[in-house]
PDB file of C-alpha atoms in Angstrom:
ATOM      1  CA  UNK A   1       0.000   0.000   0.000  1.00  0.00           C
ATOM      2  CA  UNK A   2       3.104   2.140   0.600  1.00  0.00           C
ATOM      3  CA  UNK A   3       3.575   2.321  -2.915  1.00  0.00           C
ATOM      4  CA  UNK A   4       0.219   2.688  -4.106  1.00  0.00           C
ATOM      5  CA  UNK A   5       0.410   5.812  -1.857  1.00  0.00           C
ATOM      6  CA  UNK A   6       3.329   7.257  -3.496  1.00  0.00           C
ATOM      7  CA  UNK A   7       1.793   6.806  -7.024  1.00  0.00           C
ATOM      8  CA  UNK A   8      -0.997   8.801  -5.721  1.00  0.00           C
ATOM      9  CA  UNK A   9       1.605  11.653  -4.221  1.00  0.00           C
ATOM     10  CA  UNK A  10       2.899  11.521  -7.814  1.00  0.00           C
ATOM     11  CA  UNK A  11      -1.074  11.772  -9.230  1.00  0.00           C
ATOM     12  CA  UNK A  12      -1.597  14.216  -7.196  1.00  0.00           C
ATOM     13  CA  UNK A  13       1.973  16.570  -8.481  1.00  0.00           C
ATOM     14  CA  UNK A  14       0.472  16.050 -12.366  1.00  0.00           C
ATOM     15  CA  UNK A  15      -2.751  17.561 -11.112  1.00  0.00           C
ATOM     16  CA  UNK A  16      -4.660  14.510 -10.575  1.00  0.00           C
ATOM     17  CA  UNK A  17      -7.166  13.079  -8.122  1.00  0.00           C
ATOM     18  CA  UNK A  18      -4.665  11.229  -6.233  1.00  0.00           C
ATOM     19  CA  UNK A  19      -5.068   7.861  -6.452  1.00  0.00           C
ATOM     20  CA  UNK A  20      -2.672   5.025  -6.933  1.00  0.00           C
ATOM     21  CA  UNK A  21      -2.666   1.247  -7.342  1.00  0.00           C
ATOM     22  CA  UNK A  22      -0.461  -1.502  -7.687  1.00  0.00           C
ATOM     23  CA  UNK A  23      -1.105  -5.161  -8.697  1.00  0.00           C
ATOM     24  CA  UNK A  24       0.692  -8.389  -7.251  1.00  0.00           C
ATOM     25  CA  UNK A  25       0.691 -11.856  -8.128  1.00  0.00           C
ATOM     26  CA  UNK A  26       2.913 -14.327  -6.227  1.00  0.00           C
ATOM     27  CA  UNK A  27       4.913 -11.634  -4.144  1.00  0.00           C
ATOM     28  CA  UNK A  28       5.411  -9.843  -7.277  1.00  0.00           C
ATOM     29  CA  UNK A  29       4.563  -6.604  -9.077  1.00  0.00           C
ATOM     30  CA  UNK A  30       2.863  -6.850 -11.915  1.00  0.00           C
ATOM     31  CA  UNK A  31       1.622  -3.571 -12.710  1.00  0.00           C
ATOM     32  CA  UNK A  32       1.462   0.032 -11.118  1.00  0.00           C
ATOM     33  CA  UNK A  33      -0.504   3.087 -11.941  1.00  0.00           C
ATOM     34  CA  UNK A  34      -1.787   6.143 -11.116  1.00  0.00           C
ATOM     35  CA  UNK A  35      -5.076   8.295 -11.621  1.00  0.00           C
ATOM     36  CA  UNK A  36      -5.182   9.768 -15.320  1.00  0.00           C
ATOM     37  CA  UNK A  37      -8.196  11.114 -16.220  1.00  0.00           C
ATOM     38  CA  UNK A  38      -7.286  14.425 -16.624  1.00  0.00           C
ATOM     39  CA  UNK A  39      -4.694  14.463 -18.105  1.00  0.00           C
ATOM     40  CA  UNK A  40      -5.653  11.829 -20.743  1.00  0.00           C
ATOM     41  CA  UNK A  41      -9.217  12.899 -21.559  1.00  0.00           C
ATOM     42  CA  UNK A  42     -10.285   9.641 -20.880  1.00  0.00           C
ATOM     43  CA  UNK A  43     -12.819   9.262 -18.101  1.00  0.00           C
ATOM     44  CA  UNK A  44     -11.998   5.281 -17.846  1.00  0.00           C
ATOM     45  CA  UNK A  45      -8.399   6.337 -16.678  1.00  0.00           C
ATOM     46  CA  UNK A  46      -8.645   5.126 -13.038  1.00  0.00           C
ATOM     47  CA  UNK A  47      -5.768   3.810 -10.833  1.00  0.00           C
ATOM     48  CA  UNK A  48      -7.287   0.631 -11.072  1.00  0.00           C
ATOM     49  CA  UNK A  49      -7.846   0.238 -15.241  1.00  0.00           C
ATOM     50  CA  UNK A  50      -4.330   1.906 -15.439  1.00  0.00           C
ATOM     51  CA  UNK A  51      -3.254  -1.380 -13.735  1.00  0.00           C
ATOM     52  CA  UNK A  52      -5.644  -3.628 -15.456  1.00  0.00           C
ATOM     53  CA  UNK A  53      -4.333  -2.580 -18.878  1.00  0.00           C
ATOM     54  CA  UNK A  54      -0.689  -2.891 -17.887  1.00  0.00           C
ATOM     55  CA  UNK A  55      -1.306  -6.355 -16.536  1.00  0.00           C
ATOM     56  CA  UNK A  56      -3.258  -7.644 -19.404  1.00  0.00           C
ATOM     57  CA  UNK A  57      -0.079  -7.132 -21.325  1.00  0.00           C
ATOM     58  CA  UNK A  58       2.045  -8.153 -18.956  1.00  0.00           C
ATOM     59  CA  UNK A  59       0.448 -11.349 -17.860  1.00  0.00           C
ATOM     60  CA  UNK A  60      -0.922 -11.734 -22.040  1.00  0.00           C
ATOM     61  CA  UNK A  61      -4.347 -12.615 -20.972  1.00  0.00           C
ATOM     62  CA  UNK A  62      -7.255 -10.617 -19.925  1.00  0.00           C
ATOM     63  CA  UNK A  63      -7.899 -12.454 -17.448  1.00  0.00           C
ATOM     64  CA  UNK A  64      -6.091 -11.320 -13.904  1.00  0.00           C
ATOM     65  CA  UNK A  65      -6.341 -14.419 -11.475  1.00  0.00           C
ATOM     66  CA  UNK A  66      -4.838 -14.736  -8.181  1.00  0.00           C
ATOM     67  CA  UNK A  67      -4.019 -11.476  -7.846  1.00  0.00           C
ATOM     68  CA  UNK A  68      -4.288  -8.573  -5.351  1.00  0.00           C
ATOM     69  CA  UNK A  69      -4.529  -4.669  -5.980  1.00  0.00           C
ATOM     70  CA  UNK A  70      -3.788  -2.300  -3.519  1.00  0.00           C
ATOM     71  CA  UNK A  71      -5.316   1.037  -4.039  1.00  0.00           C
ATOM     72  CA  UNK A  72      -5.555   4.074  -2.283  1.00  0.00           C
ATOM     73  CA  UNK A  73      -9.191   4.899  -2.618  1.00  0.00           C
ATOM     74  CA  UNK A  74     -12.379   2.186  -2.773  1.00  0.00           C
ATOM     75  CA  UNK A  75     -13.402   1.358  -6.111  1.00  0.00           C
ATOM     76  CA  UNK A  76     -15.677   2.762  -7.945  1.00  0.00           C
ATOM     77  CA  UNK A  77     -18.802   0.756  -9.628  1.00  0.00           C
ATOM     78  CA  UNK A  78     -16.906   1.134 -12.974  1.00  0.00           C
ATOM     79  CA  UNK A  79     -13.456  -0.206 -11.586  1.00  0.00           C
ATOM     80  CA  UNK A  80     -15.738  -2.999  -9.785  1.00  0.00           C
ATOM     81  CA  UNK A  81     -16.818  -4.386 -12.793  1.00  0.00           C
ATOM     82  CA  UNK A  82     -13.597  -4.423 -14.294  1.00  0.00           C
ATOM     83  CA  UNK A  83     -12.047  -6.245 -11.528  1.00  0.00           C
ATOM     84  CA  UNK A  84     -15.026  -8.668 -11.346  1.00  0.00           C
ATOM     85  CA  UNK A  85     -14.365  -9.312 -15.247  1.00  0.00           C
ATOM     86  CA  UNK A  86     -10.862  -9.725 -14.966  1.00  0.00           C
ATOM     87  CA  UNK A  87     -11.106 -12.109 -11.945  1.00  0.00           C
ATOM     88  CA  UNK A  88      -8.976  -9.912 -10.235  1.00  0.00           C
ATOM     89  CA  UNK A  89      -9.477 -12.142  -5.853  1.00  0.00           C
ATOM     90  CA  UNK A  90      -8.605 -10.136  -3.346  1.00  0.00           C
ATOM     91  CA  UNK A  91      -8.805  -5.644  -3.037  1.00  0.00           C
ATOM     92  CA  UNK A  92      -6.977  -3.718  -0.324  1.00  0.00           C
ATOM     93  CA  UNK A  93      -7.864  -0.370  -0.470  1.00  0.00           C
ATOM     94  CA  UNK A  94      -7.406   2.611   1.745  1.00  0.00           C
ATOM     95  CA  UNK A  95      -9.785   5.412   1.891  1.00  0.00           C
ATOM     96  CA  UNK A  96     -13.466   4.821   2.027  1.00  0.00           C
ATOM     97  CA  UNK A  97     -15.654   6.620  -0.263  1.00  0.00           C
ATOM     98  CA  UNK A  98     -18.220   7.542   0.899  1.00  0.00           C
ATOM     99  CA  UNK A  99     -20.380   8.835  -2.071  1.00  0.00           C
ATOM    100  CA  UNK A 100     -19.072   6.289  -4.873  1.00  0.00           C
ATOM    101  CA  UNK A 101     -17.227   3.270  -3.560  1.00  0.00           C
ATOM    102  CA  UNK A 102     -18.002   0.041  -4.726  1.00  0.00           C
ATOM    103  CA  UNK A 103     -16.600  -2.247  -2.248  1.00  0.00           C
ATOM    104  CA  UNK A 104     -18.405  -1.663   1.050  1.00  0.00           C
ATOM    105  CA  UNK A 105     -19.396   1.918   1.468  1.00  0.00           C
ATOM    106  CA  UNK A 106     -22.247   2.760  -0.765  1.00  0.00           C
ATOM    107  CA  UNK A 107     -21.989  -0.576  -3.448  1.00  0.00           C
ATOM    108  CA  UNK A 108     -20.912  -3.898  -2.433  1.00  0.00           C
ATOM    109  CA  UNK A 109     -20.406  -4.662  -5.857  1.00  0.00           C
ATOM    110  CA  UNK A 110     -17.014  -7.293  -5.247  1.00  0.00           C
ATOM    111  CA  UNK A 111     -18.861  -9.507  -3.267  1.00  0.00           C
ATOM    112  CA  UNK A 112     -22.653  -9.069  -4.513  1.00  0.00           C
ATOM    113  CA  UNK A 113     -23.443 -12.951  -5.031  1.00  0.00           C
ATOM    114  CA  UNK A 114     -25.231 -11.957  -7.824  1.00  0.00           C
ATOM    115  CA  UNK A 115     -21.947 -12.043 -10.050  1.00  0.00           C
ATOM    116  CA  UNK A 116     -20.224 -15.294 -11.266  1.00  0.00           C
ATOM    117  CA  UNK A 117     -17.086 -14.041  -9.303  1.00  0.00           C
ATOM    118  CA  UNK A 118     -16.557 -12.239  -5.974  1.00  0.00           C
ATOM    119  CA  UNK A 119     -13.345 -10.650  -4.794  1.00  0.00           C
ATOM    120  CA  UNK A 120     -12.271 -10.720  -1.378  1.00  0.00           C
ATOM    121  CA  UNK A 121     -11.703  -7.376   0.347  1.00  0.00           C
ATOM    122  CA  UNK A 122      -9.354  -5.718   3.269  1.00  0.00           C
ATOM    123  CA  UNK A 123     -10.014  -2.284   3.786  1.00  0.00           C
ATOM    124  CA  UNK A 124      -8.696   0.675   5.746  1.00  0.00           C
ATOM    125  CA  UNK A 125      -4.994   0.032   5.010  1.00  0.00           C
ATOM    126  CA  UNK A 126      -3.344   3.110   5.378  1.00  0.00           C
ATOM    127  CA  UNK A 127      -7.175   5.093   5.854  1.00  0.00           C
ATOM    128  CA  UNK A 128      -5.719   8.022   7.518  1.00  0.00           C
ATOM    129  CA  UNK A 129      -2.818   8.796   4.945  1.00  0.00           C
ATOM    130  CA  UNK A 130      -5.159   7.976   1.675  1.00  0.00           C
ATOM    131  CA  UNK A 131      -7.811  10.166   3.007  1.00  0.00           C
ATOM    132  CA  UNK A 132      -6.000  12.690   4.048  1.00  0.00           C
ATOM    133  CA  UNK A 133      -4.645  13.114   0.440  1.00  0.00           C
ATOM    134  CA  UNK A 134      -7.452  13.297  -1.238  1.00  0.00           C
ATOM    135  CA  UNK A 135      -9.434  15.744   1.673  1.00  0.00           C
ATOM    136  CA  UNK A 136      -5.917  18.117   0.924  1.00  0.00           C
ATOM    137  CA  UNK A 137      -6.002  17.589  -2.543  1.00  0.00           C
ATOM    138  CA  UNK A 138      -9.459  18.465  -2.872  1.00  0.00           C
ATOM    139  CA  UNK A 139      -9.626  21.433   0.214  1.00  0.00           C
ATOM    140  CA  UNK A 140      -7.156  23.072  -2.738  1.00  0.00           C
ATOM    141  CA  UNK A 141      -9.029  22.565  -5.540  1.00  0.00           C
ATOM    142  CA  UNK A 142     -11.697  24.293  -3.717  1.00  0.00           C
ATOM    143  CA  UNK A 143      -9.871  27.741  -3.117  1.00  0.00           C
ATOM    144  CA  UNK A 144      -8.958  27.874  -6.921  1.00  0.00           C
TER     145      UNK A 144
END
């Protein structure tokens, strides 16, 4: 999670929502990323499909199994999905969010029995730093 945080530091110095996520598959790295919306024009540029895209190429499958992404911030419904597609079993994220996340706080989306697969999930690793981040990050954007 230490160095999802730092990708989200480095987010956050491109003038991004800082978020950050890395992807690991037997004690390994597979992929990092960071939030690029912005800066891409691409609304689908999450932490998360940063990391799914890199480790589809990496791994040469679409298909993500047995491994874990750390992010900084819950996921979304639209990075849910994607990590339910990609079979993606166990997220550790960081900061709740409380308007849009899709692991526990408003959607339980990963593990909604409903799906064909359900991802395992550990949250609040790290809370306090990934929050306070994002409430800086956005307590700035606010005085512009």
């Amino acid at each position: 999670m230490r160095k999802a945080l730092q990708l989200a530091q480095h987010a956050e110095s491109l003038g991004e929502v800082p978020v950050g996520a890395v992807l690991i598959k037997d004690n390994q790295l597979v992929a990092d990323g960071w939030n690029r919306p912005i800066s891409s024009h691409d609304p689908t540029a999450h932490a998360e499909i940063v990391v799914l895209r890199k480790a589809g190429h990496e791994l040469q499958n679409y298909r993500i199994v047995d491994t874990v992404l750390y992010v900084t911030l819950e996921p979304c419904v639209m990075c849910a999905g994607a990590l339910i597609h990609a079979r993606v079993k166990r997220v550790v994220y960081g900061a709740s969010d409380p308007k849009a996340g899709a692991g526990e706080s408003v959607f339980n989306i990963l593990q909604d029995d409903r799906f064909n697969h359900r991802i395992e999930v550990t949250s609040g690793v790290l809370a306090q730093e990934c929050s306070q981040l994002l409430s800086q990050f956005f307590q700035a954007r606010r005085k512009k």
